[in-house]
CSV table of C-alpha atoms in Angstrom, one decimal:
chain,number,residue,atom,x,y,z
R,193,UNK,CA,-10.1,-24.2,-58.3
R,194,UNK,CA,-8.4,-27.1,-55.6
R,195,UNK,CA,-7.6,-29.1,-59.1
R,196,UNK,CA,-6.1,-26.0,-60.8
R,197,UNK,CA,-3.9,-25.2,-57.4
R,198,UNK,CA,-3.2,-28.7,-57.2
R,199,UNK,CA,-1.9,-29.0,-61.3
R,200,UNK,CA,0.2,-25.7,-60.6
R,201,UNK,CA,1.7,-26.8,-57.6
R,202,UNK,CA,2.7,-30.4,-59.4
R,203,UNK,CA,4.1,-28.6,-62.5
R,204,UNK,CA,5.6,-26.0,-60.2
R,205,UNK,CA,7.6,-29.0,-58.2
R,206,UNK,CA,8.1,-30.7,-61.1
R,207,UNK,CA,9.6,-28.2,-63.4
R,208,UNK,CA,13.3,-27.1,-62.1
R,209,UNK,CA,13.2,-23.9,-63.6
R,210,UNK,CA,9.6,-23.2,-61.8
R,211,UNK,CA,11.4,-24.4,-58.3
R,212,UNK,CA,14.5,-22.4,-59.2
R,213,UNK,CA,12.4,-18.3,-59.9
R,214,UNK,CA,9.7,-19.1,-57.5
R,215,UNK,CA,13.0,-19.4,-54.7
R,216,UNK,CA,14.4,-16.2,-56.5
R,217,UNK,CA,11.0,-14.1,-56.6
R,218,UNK,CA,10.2,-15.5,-52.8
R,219,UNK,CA,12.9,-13.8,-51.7
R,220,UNK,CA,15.5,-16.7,-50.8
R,221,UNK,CA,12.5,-19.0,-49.4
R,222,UNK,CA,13.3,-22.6,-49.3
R,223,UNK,CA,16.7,-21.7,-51.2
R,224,UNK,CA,18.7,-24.5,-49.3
R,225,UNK,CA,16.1,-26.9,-49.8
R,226,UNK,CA,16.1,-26.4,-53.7
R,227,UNK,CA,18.9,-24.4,-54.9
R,228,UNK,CA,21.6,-27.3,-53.8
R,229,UNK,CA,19.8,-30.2,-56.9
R,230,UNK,CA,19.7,-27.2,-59.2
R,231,UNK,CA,23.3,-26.3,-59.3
R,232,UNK,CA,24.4,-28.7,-62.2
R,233,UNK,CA,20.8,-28.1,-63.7
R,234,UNK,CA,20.6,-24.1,-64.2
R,235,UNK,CA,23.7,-22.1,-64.0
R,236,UNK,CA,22.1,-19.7,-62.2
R,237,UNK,CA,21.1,-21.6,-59.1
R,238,UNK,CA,25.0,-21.5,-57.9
R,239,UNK,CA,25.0,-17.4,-58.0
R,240,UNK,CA,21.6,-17.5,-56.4
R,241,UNK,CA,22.5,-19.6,-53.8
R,242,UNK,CA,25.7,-17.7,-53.1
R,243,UNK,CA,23.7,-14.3,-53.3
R,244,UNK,CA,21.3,-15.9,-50.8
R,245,UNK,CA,24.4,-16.5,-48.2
R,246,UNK,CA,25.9,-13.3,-48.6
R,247,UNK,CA,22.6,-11.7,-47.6
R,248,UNK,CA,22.6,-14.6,-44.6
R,249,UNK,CA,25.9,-12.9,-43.6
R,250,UNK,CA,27.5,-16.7,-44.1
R,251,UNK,CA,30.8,-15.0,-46.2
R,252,UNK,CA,32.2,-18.6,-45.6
R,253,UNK,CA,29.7,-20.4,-47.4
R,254,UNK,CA,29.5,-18.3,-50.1
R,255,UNK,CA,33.0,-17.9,-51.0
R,256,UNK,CA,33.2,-22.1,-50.4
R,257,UNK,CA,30.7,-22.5,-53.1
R,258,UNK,CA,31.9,-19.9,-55.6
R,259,UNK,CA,35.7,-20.9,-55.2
R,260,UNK,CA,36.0,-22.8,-58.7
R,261,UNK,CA,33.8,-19.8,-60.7
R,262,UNK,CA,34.6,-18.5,-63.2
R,263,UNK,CA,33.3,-14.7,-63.6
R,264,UNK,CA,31.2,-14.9,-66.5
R,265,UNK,CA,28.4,-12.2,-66.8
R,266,UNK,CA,28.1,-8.9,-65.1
R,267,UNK,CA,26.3,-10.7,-61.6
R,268,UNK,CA,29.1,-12.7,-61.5
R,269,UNK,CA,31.5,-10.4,-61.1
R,270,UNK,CA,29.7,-8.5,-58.5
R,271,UNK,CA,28.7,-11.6,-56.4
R,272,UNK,CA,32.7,-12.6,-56.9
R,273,UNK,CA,33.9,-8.8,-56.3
R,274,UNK,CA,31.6,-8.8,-52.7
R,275,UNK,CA,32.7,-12.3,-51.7
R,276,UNK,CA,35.8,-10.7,-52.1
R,277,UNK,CA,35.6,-7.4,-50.2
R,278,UNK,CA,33.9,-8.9,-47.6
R,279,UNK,CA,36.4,-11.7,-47.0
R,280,UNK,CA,39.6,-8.7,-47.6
R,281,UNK,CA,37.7,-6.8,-45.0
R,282,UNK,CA,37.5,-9.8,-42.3
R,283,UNK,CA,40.9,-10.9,-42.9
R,284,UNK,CA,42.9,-7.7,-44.1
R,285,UNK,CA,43.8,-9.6,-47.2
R,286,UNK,CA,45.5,-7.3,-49.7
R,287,UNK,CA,45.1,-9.9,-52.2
R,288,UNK,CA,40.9,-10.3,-51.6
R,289,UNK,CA,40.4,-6.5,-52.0
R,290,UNK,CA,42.4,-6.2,-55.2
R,291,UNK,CA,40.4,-9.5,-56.6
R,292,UNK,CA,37.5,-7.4,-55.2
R,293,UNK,CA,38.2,-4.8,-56.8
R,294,UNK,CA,39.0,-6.3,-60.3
R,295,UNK,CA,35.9,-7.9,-60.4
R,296,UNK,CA,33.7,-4.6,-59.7
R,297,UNK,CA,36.3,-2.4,-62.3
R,298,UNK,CA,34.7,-5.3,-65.3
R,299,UNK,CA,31.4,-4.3,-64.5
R,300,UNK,CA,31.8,-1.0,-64.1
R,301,UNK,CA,33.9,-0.3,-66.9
R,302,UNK,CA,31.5,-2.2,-69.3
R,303,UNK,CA,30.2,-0.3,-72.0
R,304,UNK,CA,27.5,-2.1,-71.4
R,305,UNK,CA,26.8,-1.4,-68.2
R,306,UNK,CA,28.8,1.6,-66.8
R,307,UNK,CA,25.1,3.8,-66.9
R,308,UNK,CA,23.6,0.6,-65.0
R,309,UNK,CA,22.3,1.2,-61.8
R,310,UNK,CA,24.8,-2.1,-61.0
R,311,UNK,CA,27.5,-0.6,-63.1
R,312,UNK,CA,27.4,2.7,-61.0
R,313,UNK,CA,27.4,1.1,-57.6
R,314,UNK,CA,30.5,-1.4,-59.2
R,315,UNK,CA,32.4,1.7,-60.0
R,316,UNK,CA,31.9,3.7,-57.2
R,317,UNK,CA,32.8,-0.2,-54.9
R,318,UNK,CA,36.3,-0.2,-56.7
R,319,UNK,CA,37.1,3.6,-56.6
R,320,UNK,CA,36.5,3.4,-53.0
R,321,UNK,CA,38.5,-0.2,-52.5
R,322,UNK,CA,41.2,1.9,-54.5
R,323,UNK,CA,40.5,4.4,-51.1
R,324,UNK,CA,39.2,7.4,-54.0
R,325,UNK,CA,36.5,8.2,-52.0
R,326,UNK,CA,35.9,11.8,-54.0
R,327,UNK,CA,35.7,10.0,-57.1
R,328,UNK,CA,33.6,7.5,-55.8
R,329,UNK,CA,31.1,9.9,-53.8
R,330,UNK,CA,30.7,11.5,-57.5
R,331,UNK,CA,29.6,8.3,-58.5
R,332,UNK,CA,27.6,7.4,-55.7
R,333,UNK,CA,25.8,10.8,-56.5
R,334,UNK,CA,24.9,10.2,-60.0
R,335,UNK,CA,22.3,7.3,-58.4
R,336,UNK,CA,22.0,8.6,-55.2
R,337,UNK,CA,18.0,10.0,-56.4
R,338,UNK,CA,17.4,6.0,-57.1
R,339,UNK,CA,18.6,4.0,-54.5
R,340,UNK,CA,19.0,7.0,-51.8
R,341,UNK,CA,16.7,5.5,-49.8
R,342,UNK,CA,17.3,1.6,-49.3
R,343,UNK,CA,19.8,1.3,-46.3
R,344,UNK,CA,22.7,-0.7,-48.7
R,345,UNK,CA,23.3,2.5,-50.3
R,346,UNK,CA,23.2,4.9,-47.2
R,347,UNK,CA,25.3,2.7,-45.5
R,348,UNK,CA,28.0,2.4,-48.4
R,349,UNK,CA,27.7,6.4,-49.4
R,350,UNK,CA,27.9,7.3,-45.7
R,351,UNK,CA,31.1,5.1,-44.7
R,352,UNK,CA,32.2,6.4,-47.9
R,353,UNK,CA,31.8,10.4,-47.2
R,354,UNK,CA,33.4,9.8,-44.0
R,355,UNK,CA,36.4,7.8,-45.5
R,356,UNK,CA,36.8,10.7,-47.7
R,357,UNK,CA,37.1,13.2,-44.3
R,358,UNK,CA,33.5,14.8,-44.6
R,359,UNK,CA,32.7,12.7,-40.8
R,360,UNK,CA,29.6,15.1,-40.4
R,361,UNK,CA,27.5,14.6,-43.3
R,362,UNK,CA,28.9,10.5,-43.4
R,363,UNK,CA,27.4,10.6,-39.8
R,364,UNK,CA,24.1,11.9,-40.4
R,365,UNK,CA,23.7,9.5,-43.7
R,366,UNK,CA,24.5,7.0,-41.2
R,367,UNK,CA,22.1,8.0,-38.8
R,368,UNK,CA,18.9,7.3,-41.3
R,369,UNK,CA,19.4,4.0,-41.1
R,370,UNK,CA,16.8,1.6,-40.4
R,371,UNK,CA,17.8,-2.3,-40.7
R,372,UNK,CA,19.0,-3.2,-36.9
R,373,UNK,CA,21.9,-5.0,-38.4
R,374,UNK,CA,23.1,-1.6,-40.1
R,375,UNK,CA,22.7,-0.2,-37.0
R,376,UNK,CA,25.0,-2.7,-34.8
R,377,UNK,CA,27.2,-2.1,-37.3
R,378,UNK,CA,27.0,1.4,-36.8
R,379,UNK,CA,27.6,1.3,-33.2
R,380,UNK,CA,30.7,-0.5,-33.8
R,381,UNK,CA,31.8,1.6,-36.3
R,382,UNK,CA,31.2,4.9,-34.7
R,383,UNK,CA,33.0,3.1,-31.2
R,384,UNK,CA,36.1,2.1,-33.6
């Protein structure tokens, strides 16, 4: 048993690819430790990197390492439109939210993946960055049985049914939520 743990823990150091899912499918564990050497390696260690400092809340870092990318596969493009939103949000840039925006309207205009659980939540990002909140509350709706109950989605649906003048029901989506950092947010929000 020591000498199988040991071979699987020498192939799994050994072998970028192993290094590169076992930081995915850990959640983001040791991802600045081995994410970094696998950039020019696996294409998909830049995105997850990024990914892993948007959920850090480090918007700078992110939008550092993705500045040269090119947008090339539905992830992409919703890594690139957040980076954006979030960064149009901080700053009031027009320009950010429209890149935003763009990005999110590939995805979720793909025939491909417009009935995608992503696709959905990239439509209804843009139609609400486009400020169409009954348009995009529709297609919050059409997942809203899926994801109803993870905090991303209450806390994008409820900002949203409030943005669209329906404060009441926004507020008591709002209320559900659990993460404490939803809930700061929250406070500001509400205080705003």
């Amino acid at each position: 048993q020591e000498l199988t743990n040991s071979f699987n823990e020498k192939l799994r150091n050994e072998n970028d690819l192993l290094r590169h899912n076992t930081v995915v499918f850990t959640g983001g564990e040791k991802a600045l430790q081995v994410l970094p050497s696998l950039i020019d390696k696996i294409p998909e260690a830049k995105l997850n990197l990024a990914i892993y400092y948007l959920r850090l809340g480090e918007i700078d870092a992110a939008a550092e390492l993705m500045e040269e990318f090119e947008a090339n596969s539905p992830e992409s493009h919703i890594v690139l439109g957040t980076i954006h939103a979030e960064i149009g949000q901080m700053t009031g840039s027009e320009e950010d939210i429209q890149r935003s925006q763009k990005h999110f309207d590939v995805v979720g205009n793909s025939p491909n993946e417009c009935d995608t659980i992503p696709g959905r939540l990239s439509m209804a990002s843009s139609l609400f960055l486009q400020q169409n909140y009954n348009d995009a509350i529709e297609v919050f709706d059409s997942v809203k049985r899926i994801l109803g109950n993870t905090d991303d989605f209450k806390w994008n649906y409820g900002v949203c049914l409030a943005a669209s003048g329906n404060y009441e029901d926004g507020l008591d989506v709002l209320m559900t939520l659990s993460q404490e950092s939803f809930k700061s947010d929250l406070s500001m929000w509400i205080a705003k």
